[in-house]
């Protein structure tokens, strides 16, 4: 189950065809005027499908992963757009691809959705082209298979162990591992400074160590809702004020960035940890995941550049 108002679950064409068709007909055939005979293809029967349902069980979104290692047929009913359904569906499909040990996945993105997929690390390539009368561009995501992390043997060096969490304590330990491995820089994307994880003595000490590590130390934090910071994260905010030359806060302003439901931490030595939904503690990462860490850093940097300074963080009365 993902989120509070909807769930995302695996589906099969044999069993769930009616629900999958209902969403795709509404979005692609009725709304986008795609000819219905072009909507269905030979891959549907053999693809890994995902369906999102509202609290009543009604299908509200779909997506699929084909045997050709492509993600597609991402469709969300109009009234559910902007509510993280697409983010959740995409996340499940990417994780399924990792479980299948795919080295990469590709997709054909409608041009208006390129930034949405870029948020998850997809990189556009090639020229624009027409598909069913709609402008598209191909995108690709390099994957680090879960086999290189979750199947790790106990004899493997500690720096290669995965970071997995389902509880607050495990999520905190995973973030601490990312901070402990940092040289001089860490980037954090949060919704509200994540008080259950970041407002803890060990985390504060780890951030302080990074901040005092040298003249090039830098701690950047993207915060979507700074309103809770003063009341619920006083130690973190106080540390940031004392070391204001190292800490920097920005607040995303573009809708595509503010809709992101997850949170993550990534350091300058290829360690990263992410939770697809910040309201839950389920997450994963690794102490050494160069490909994924590079994707998260690139995503963070892109959001950082188009975000505004979080002036609220400078005005908090401590």
Tab-separated table of N, CA and C in Angstrom, residues 1-9 84 87-88 91-92 164-172 174-175 189-198 224 228 260-265 273-284:
chain	number	residue	atom	x	y	z
A	1	UNK	N	0.857	-1.192	0.000
A	1	UNK	CA	0.000	0.000	0.000
A	1	UNK	C	0.888	1.235	0.000
A	2	UNK	N	0.518	2.220	-0.802
A	2	UNK	CA	1.298	3.447	-0.891
A	2	UNK	C	0.361	4.629	-0.665
A	3	UNK	N	0.688	5.453	0.306
A	3	UNK	CA	-0.105	6.651	0.541
A	3	UNK	C	-1.333	6.369	1.381
A	4	UNK	N	-2.105	7.420	1.646
A	4	UNK	CA	-3.276	7.304	2.504
A	4	UNK	C	-4.582	7.232	1.727
A	5	UNK	N	-4.631	7.840	0.552
A	5	UNK	CA	-5.880	7.929	-0.188
A	5	UNK	C	-5.931	7.000	-1.392
A	6	UNK	N	-4.839	6.354	-1.696
A	6	UNK	CA	-4.820	5.425	-2.820
A	6	UNK	C	-3.778	4.360	-2.563
A	7	UNK	N	-3.888	3.266	-3.297
A	7	UNK	CA	-2.894	2.210	-3.236
A	7	UNK	C	-2.390	1.938	-4.647
A	8	UNK	N	-1.174	1.434	-4.731
A	8	UNK	CA	-0.609	0.997	-6.000
A	8	UNK	C	-0.256	-0.472	-5.844
A	9	UNK	N	-0.723	-1.294	-6.757
A	9	UNK	CA	-0.505	-2.725	-6.631
A	9	UNK	C	-0.221	-3.356	-7.987
A	84	UNK	N	0.485	12.729	-6.494
A	84	UNK	CA	1.554	11.746	-6.295
A	84	UNK	C	1.251	10.359	-6.828
A	87	UNK	N	3.918	9.504	-9.470
A	87	UNK	CA	5.209	9.272	-8.817
A	87	UNK	C	5.244	7.868	-8.223
A	88	UNK	N	4.170	7.471	-7.559
A	88	UNK	CA	4.122	6.163	-6.921
A	88	UNK	C	4.140	5.037	-7.951
A	91	UNK	N	7.630	4.732	-9.442
A	91	UNK	CA	8.544	4.137	-8.473
A	91	UNK	C	8.401	2.615	-8.448
A	92	UNK	N	7.175	2.115	-8.430
A	92	UNK	CA	6.944	0.674	-8.384
A	92	UNK	C	7.473	0.007	-9.653
A	164	UNK	N	18.540	-0.350	4.210
A	164	UNK	CA	17.121	-0.655	4.071
A	164	UNK	C	16.396	-0.261	5.351
A	165	UNK	N	15.195	0.245	5.212
A	165	UNK	CA	14.452	0.650	6.413
A	165	UNK	C	12.969	0.400	6.258
A	166	UNK	N	12.340	0.082	7.384
A	166	UNK	CA	10.881	0.047	7.480
A	166	UNK	C	10.406	0.772	8.732
A	167	UNK	N	11.350	1.156	9.603
A	167	UNK	CA	10.999	1.839	10.852
A	167	UNK	C	11.733	3.171	10.942
A	168	UNK	N	11.310	4.008	11.877
A	168	UNK	CA	11.950	5.297	12.098
A	168	UNK	C	13.418	5.123	12.453
A	169	UNK	N	13.708	4.172	13.329
A	169	UNK	CA	15.087	3.963	13.765
A	169	UNK	C	15.969	3.514	12.604
A	170	UNK	N	15.445	2.625	11.767
A	170	UNK	CA	16.223	2.167	10.620
A	170	UNK	C	16.446	3.289	9.620
A	171	UNK	N	15.428	4.115	9.416
A	171	UNK	CA	15.581	5.250	8.504
A	171	UNK	C	16.622	6.219	9.041
A	172	UNK	N	16.608	6.443	10.348
A	172	UNK	CA	17.596	7.337	10.965
A	172	UNK	C	19.003	6.766	10.814
A	174	UNK	N	20.051	4.783	8.516
A	174	UNK	CA	20.458	4.855	7.111
A	174	UNK	C	20.961	6.259	6.769
A	175	UNK	N	20.250	7.282	7.226
A	175	UNK	CA	20.708	8.656	6.996
A	175	UNK	C	22.039	8.890	7.688
A	189	UNK	N	16.936	16.319	0.594
A	189	UNK	CA	15.645	16.792	0.116
A	189	UNK	C	14.601	16.298	1.095
A	190	UNK	N	13.876	17.233	1.701
A	190	UNK	CA	12.876	16.884	2.713
A	190	UNK	C	11.603	17.671	2.468
A	191	UNK	N	10.550	17.244	3.124
A	191	UNK	CA	9.302	18.006	3.056
A	191	UNK	C	9.242	19.031	4.183
A	192	UNK	N	9.688	18.647	5.395
A	192	UNK	CA	9.532	19.531	6.555
A	192	UNK	C	10.687	19.362	7.536
A	193	UNK	N	11.875	19.084	7.025
A	193	UNK	CA	13.073	18.787	7.819
A	193	UNK	C	12.985	17.445	8.518
A	194	UNK	N	11.933	16.672	8.228
A	194	UNK	CA	11.850	15.279	8.668
A	194	UNK	C	12.236	15.124	10.137
A	195	UNK	N	11.490	15.737	11.049
A	195	UNK	CA	11.892	15.745	12.465
A	195	UNK	C	12.076	14.369	13.075
A	196	UNK	N	11.336	13.356	12.627
A	196	UNK	CA	11.483	12.018	13.191
A	196	UNK	C	12.862	11.431	12.923
A	197	UNK	N	13.520	11.911	11.883
A	197	UNK	CA	14.825	11.368	11.506
A	197	UNK	C	15.949	12.360	11.779
A	198	UNK	N	15.788	13.605	11.360
A	198	UNK	CA	16.886	14.564	11.418
A	198	UNK	C	17.042	15.250	12.775
A	224	UNK	N	10.385	21.570	1.401
A	224	UNK	CA	9.139	21.954	0.738
A	224	UNK	C	8.200	22.714	1.656
A	228	UNK	N	7.099	23.896	9.783
A	228	UNK	CA	7.225	23.096	10.998
A	228	UNK	C	8.629	23.164	11.602
A	260	UNK	N	6.628	16.301	-5.481
A	260	UNK	CA	7.433	15.130	-5.162
A	260	UNK	C	7.149	14.679	-3.741
A	261	UNK	N	6.810	13.410	-3.569
A	261	UNK	CA	6.352	12.916	-2.267
A	261	UNK	C	7.448	12.302	-1.425
A	262	UNK	N	8.622	12.108	-2.009
A	262	UNK	CA	9.673	11.406	-1.298
A	262	UNK	C	10.668	12.314	-0.611
A	263	UNK	N	11.724	11.691	-0.084
A	263	UNK	CA	12.835	12.427	0.503
A	263	UNK	C	14.091	11.589	0.320
A	264	UNK	N	15.238	12.246	0.321
A	264	UNK	CA	16.468	11.474	0.184
A	264	UNK	C	17.659	12.257	0.711
A	265	UNK	N	18.735	11.504	0.952
A	265	UNK	CA	20.019	12.066	1.360
A	265	UNK	C	21.084	11.460	0.468
A	273	UNK	N	20.440	7.406	0.322
A	273	UNK	CA	19.306	6.723	0.937
A	273	UNK	C	18.065	7.512	0.581
A	274	UNK	N	17.025	6.817	0.137
A	274	UNK	CA	15.795	7.509	-0.272
A	274	UNK	C	14.567	6.764	0.198
A	275	UNK	N	13.546	7.545	0.514
A	275	UNK	CA	12.233	7.006	0.857
A	275	UNK	C	11.240	7.531	-0.168
A	276	UNK	N	10.559	6.665	-0.894
A	276	UNK	CA	9.657	7.131	-1.954
A	276	UNK	C	8.501	7.967	-1.449
A	277	UNK	N	8.104	7.747	-0.202
A	277	UNK	CA	7.072	8.570	0.430
A	277	UNK	C	7.599	9.043	1.775
A	278	UNK	N	7.726	10.338	1.941
A	278	UNK	CA	8.298	10.889	3.171
A	278	UNK	C	7.430	10.612	4.394
A	279	UNK	N	6.151	10.344	4.185
A	279	UNK	CA	5.261	10.071	5.311
A	279	UNK	C	5.431	8.650	5.838
A	280	UNK	N	6.232	7.832	5.146
A	280	UNK	CA	6.515	6.465	5.578
A	280	UNK	C	8.019	6.313	5.788
A	281	UNK	N	8.406	5.306	6.536
A	281	UNK	CA	9.822	5.085	6.811
A	281	UNK	C	10.451	4.039	5.897
A	282	UNK	N	9.657	3.455	5.013
A	282	UNK	CA	10.203	2.472	4.078
A	282	UNK	C	11.161	3.158	3.111
A	283	UNK	N	12.364	2.627	3.014
A	283	UNK	CA	13.333	3.219	2.097
A	283	UNK	C	14.486	2.291	1.834
A	284	UNK	N	15.337	2.684	0.886
A	284	UNK	CA	16.511	1.883	0.572
A	284	UNK	C	17.611	2.763	0.007
